[in-house]
Amino acid sequence: MEFNPLYWFTLPGFVLFSVGLYIGLDLLRTFYLGGSLAFGPTFLMVILTIIGTGMTFTGILLHSISGLMRYLRE
């Protein structure tokens, strides 16, 4: 993970964010058609979206730090 954080953090983070977004759009469609929002799927959507966003930004930040460390070693 030290040498390729962009792959190890950003890709799973993007997948989690995409799943959370898909669940959110499905819940929005259900709510728009007159249904009610269940607590479980709504909570899952929020948690997946937050964790996915955090992992994506962590991967980008660690990639930048890794590049800076390689630059300083040379």
CSV table of N, CA, C and O in Angstrom, one decimal, residues 17-70:
chain,number,residue,atom,x,y,z
A,17,PHE,N,-18.6,4.3,-2.7
A,17,PHE,CA,-19.4,5.5,-3.0
A,17,PHE,C,-20.4,5.3,-4.1
A,17,PHE,O,-21.6,5.7,-3.9
A,18,SER,N,-20.1,4.5,-5.1
A,18,SER,CA,-21.0,4.2,-6.2
A,18,SER,C,-22.2,3.3,-5.6
A,18,SER,O,-23.3,3.6,-6.0
A,19,VAL,N,-21.9,2.4,-4.8
A,19,VAL,CA,-22.9,1.5,-4.2
A,19,VAL,C,-23.9,2.4,-3.4
A,19,VAL,O,-25.1,2.3,-3.4
A,20,GLY,N,-23.3,3.3,-2.5
A,20,GLY,CA,-24.1,4.2,-1.7
A,20,GLY,C,-24.9,5.1,-2.5
A,20,GLY,O,-26.1,5.4,-2.2
A,21,LEU,N,-24.4,5.6,-3.6
A,21,LEU,CA,-25.1,6.5,-4.5
A,21,LEU,C,-26.3,5.7,-5.2
A,21,LEU,O,-27.4,6.2,-5.3
A,22,TYR,N,-26.0,4.5,-5.6
A,22,TYR,CA,-27.1,3.7,-6.2
A,22,TYR,C,-28.2,3.4,-5.2
A,22,TYR,O,-29.4,3.5,-5.6
A,23,ILE,N,-27.9,3.1,-4.0
A,23,ILE,CA,-28.9,2.8,-3.0
A,23,ILE,C,-29.7,4.1,-2.7
A,23,ILE,O,-30.9,4.1,-2.6
A,24,GLY,N,-28.9,5.2,-2.7
A,24,GLY,CA,-29.6,6.5,-2.5
A,24,GLY,C,-30.6,6.9,-3.6
A,24,GLY,O,-31.6,7.4,-3.3
A,25,LEU,N,-30.2,6.6,-4.8
A,25,LEU,CA,-31.1,6.9,-5.9
A,25,LEU,C,-32.3,6.0,-5.9
A,25,LEU,O,-33.4,6.5,-6.2
A,26,ASP,N,-32.1,4.8,-5.5
A,26,ASP,CA,-33.2,3.9,-5.4
A,26,ASP,C,-34.2,4.3,-4.3
A,26,ASP,O,-35.4,4.3,-4.4
A,27,LEU,N,-33.6,4.8,-3.1
A,27,LEU,CA,-34.5,5.3,-2.1
A,27,LEU,C,-35.2,6.6,-2.5
A,27,LEU,O,-36.3,6.8,-2.1
A,28,LEU,N,-34.5,7.4,-3.2
A,28,LEU,CA,-35.1,8.6,-3.7
A,28,LEU,C,-36.3,8.3,-4.6
A,28,LEU,O,-37.4,9.0,-4.5
A,29,ARG,N,-36.1,7.3,-5.5
A,29,ARG,CA,-37.2,6.9,-6.4
A,29,ARG,C,-38.4,6.4,-5.6
A,29,ARG,O,-39.5,6.7,-5.8
A,30,THR,N,-38.1,5.6,-4.6
A,30,THR,CA,-39.2,5.0,-3.7
A,30,THR,C,-39.9,6.1,-3.0
A,30,THR,O,-41.1,6.1,-2.9
A,31,PHE,N,-39.2,7.1,-2.4
A,31,PHE,CA,-39.8,8.2,-1.7
A,31,PHE,C,-40.6,9.1,-2.6
A,31,PHE,O,-41.7,9.5,-2.3
A,32,TYR,N,-40.1,9.3,-3.9
A,32,TYR,CA,-40.8,10.1,-4.8
A,32,TYR,C,-42.1,9.5,-5.3
A,32,TYR,O,-43.1,10.2,-5.5
A,33,LEU,N,-42.2,8.2,-5.3
A,33,LEU,CA,-43.4,7.4,-5.8
A,33,LEU,C,-44.4,7.2,-4.6
A,33,LEU,O,-45.4,6.6,-4.8
A,34,GLY,N,-44.1,7.8,-3.4
A,34,GLY,CA,-45.0,7.8,-2.3
A,34,GLY,C,-44.7,6.8,-1.3
A,34,GLY,O,-45.5,6.6,-0.3
A,35,GLY,N,-43.6,6.1,-1.3
A,35,GLY,CA,-43.2,5.2,-0.3
A,35,GLY,C,-42.5,5.9,0.9
A,35,GLY,O,-42.3,7.1,0.9
A,36,SER,N,-42.3,5.1,1.9
A,36,SER,CA,-41.6,5.7,3.0
A,36,SER,C,-40.1,5.2,3.1
A,36,SER,O,-39.8,4.2,2.4
A,37,LEU,N,-39.3,5.9,3.8
A,37,LEU,CA,-37.9,5.5,3.8
A,37,LEU,C,-37.6,4.6,5.0
A,37,LEU,O,-38.0,5.0,6.2
A,38,ALA,N,-37.1,3.5,4.8
A,38,ALA,CA,-36.7,2.6,5.9
A,38,ALA,C,-35.4,3.0,6.5
A,38,ALA,O,-34.5,3.5,5.8
A,39,PHE,N,-35.3,2.8,7.8
A,39,PHE,CA,-34.1,3.3,8.5
A,39,PHE,C,-32.8,2.5,8.0
A,39,PHE,O,-31.8,3.1,7.8
A,40,GLY,N,-32.9,1.2,7.9
A,40,GLY,CA,-31.7,0.4,7.6
A,40,GLY,C,-31.1,0.8,6.2
A,40,GLY,O,-29.9,1.1,6.2
A,41,PRO,N,-31.8,0.8,5.1
A,41,PRO,CA,-31.2,1.1,3.8
A,41,PRO,C,-30.7,2.6,3.8
A,41,PRO,O,-29.7,2.9,3.2
A,42,THR,N,-31.4,3.5,4.5
A,42,THR,CA,-31.0,4.9,4.5
A,42,THR,C,-29.7,5.0,5.2
A,42,THR,O,-28.8,5.7,4.8
A,43,PHE,N,-29.6,4.4,6.4
A,43,PHE,CA,-28.4,4.4,7.2
A,43,PHE,C,-27.2,3.8,6.4
A,43,PHE,O,-26.1,4.3,6.4
A,44,LEU,N,-27.5,2.7,5.7
A,44,LEU,CA,-26.4,2.0,4.9
A,44,LEU,C,-25.9,2.9,3.8
A,44,LEU,O,-24.7,3.0,3.6
A,45,MET,N,-26.9,3.6,3.2
A,45,MET,CA,-26.5,4.5,2.1
A,45,MET,C,-25.6,5.6,2.6
A,45,MET,O,-24.6,6.0,2.0
A,46,VAL,N,-26.0,6.2,3.7
A,46,VAL,CA,-25.2,7.3,4.3
A,46,VAL,C,-23.8,6.8,4.7
A,46,VAL,O,-22.8,7.5,4.4
A,47,ILE,N,-23.7,5.7,5.4
A,47,ILE,CA,-22.4,5.2,5.8
A,47,ILE,C,-21.5,4.8,4.6
A,47,ILE,O,-20.3,5.1,4.6
A,48,LEU,N,-22.1,4.1,3.6
A,48,LEU,CA,-21.3,3.8,2.4
A,48,LEU,C,-20.8,5.0,1.7
A,48,LEU,O,-19.6,5.0,1.2
A,49,THR,N,-21.6,6.0,1.6
A,49,THR,CA,-21.2,7.2,0.8
A,49,THR,C,-20.1,8.0,1.6
A,49,THR,O,-19.1,8.4,1.0
A,50,ILE,N,-20.2,8.1,2.9
A,50,ILE,CA,-19.2,8.8,3.7
A,50,ILE,C,-17.9,8.0,3.7
A,50,ILE,O,-16.8,8.6,3.5
A,51,ILE,N,-18.0,6.7,3.9
A,51,ILE,CA,-16.7,5.9,3.9
A,51,ILE,C,-16.1,5.9,2.5
A,51,ILE,O,-14.9,6.0,2.4
A,52,GLY,N,-16.9,5.8,1.5
A,52,GLY,CA,-16.3,5.8,0.1
A,52,GLY,C,-15.7,7.1,-0.2
A,52,GLY,O,-14.6,7.2,-0.8
A,53,THR,N,-16.3,8.2,0.2
A,53,THR,CA,-15.7,9.5,-0.1
A,53,THR,C,-14.4,9.7,0.7
A,53,THR,O,-13.4,10.2,0.2
A,54,GLY,N,-14.4,9.3,2.0
A,54,GLY,CA,-13.2,9.4,2.8
A,54,GLY,C,-12.1,8.5,2.2
A,54,GLY,O,-10.9,9.0,2.2
A,55,MET,N,-12.4,7.3,1.8
A,55,MET,CA,-11.3,6.5,1.3
A,55,MET,C,-10.8,7.0,0.0
A,55,MET,O,-9.6,7.0,-0.3
A,56,THR,N,-11.6,7.6,-0.9
A,56,THR,CA,-11.2,8.2,-2.1
A,56,THR,C,-10.2,9.3,-1.9
A,56,THR,O,-9.2,9.4,-2.5
A,57,PHE,N,-10.6,10.2,-1.0
A,57,PHE,CA,-9.8,11.4,-0.7
A,57,PHE,C,-8.5,11.0,0.0
A,57,PHE,O,-7.4,11.5,-0.2
A,58,THR,N,-8.6,9.9,0.8
A,58,THR,CA,-7.4,9.4,1.5
A,58,THR,C,-6.4,8.8,0.5
A,58,THR,O,-5.2,9.1,0.6
A,59,GLY,N,-6.9,8.1,-0.5
A,59,GLY,CA,-6.1,7.6,-1.5
A,59,GLY,C,-5.4,8.6,-2.4
A,59,GLY,O,-4.2,8.5,-2.7
A,60,ILE,N,-6.1,9.7,-2.7
A,60,ILE,CA,-5.5,10.8,-3.5
A,60,ILE,C,-4.4,11.5,-2.6
A,60,ILE,O,-3.4,11.8,-3.1
A,61,LEU,N,-4.7,11.7,-1.4
A,61,LEU,CA,-3.8,12.4,-0.5
A,61,LEU,C,-2.5,11.6,-0.3
A,61,LEU,O,-1.4,12.1,-0.3
A,62,LEU,N,-2.7,10.3,0.0
A,62,LEU,CA,-1.6,9.4,0.2
A,62,LEU,C,-0.7,9.2,-1.1
A,62,LEU,O,0.5,9.1,-1.0
A,63,HIS,N,-1.4,9.3,-2.2
A,63,HIS,CA,-0.6,9.2,-3.5
A,63,HIS,C,0.2,10.5,-3.6
A,63,HIS,O,1.4,10.4,-4.0
A,64,SER,N,-0.3,11.6,-3.3
A,64,SER,CA,0.5,12.8,-3.3
A,64,SER,C,1.7,12.8,-2.3
A,64,SER,O,2.8,13.2,-2.7
A,65,ILE,N,1.4,12.3,-1.1
A,65,ILE,CA,2.5,12.2,-0.1
A,65,ILE,C,3.5,11.2,-0.6
A,65,ILE,O,4.7,11.4,-0.4
A,66,SER,N,3.1,10.1,-1.1
A,66,SER,CA,4.1,9.1,-1.6
A,66,SER,C,4.9,9.7,-2.7
A,66,SER,O,6.2,9.4,-2.7
A,67,GLY,N,4.4,10.4,-3.6
A,67,GLY,CA,5.1,11.0,-4.7
A,67,GLY,C,6.1,12.1,-4.1
A,67,GLY,O,7.3,12.1,-4.6
A,68,LEU,N,5.7,12.8,-3.1
A,68,LEU,CA,6.6,13.8,-2.5
A,68,LEU,C,7.8,13.1,-1.8
A,68,LEU,O,8.9,13.5,-1.8
A,69,MET,N,7.5,11.9,-1.1
A,69,MET,CA,8.5,11.2,-0.4
A,69,MET,C,9.5,10.6,-1.4
A,69,MET,O,10.7,10.6,-1.2
A,70,ARG,N,9.0,10.1,-2.6
A,70,ARG,CA,9.9,9.6,-3.6
A,70,ARG,C,10.8,10.7,-4.2
A,70,ARG,O,12.0,10.5,-4.4
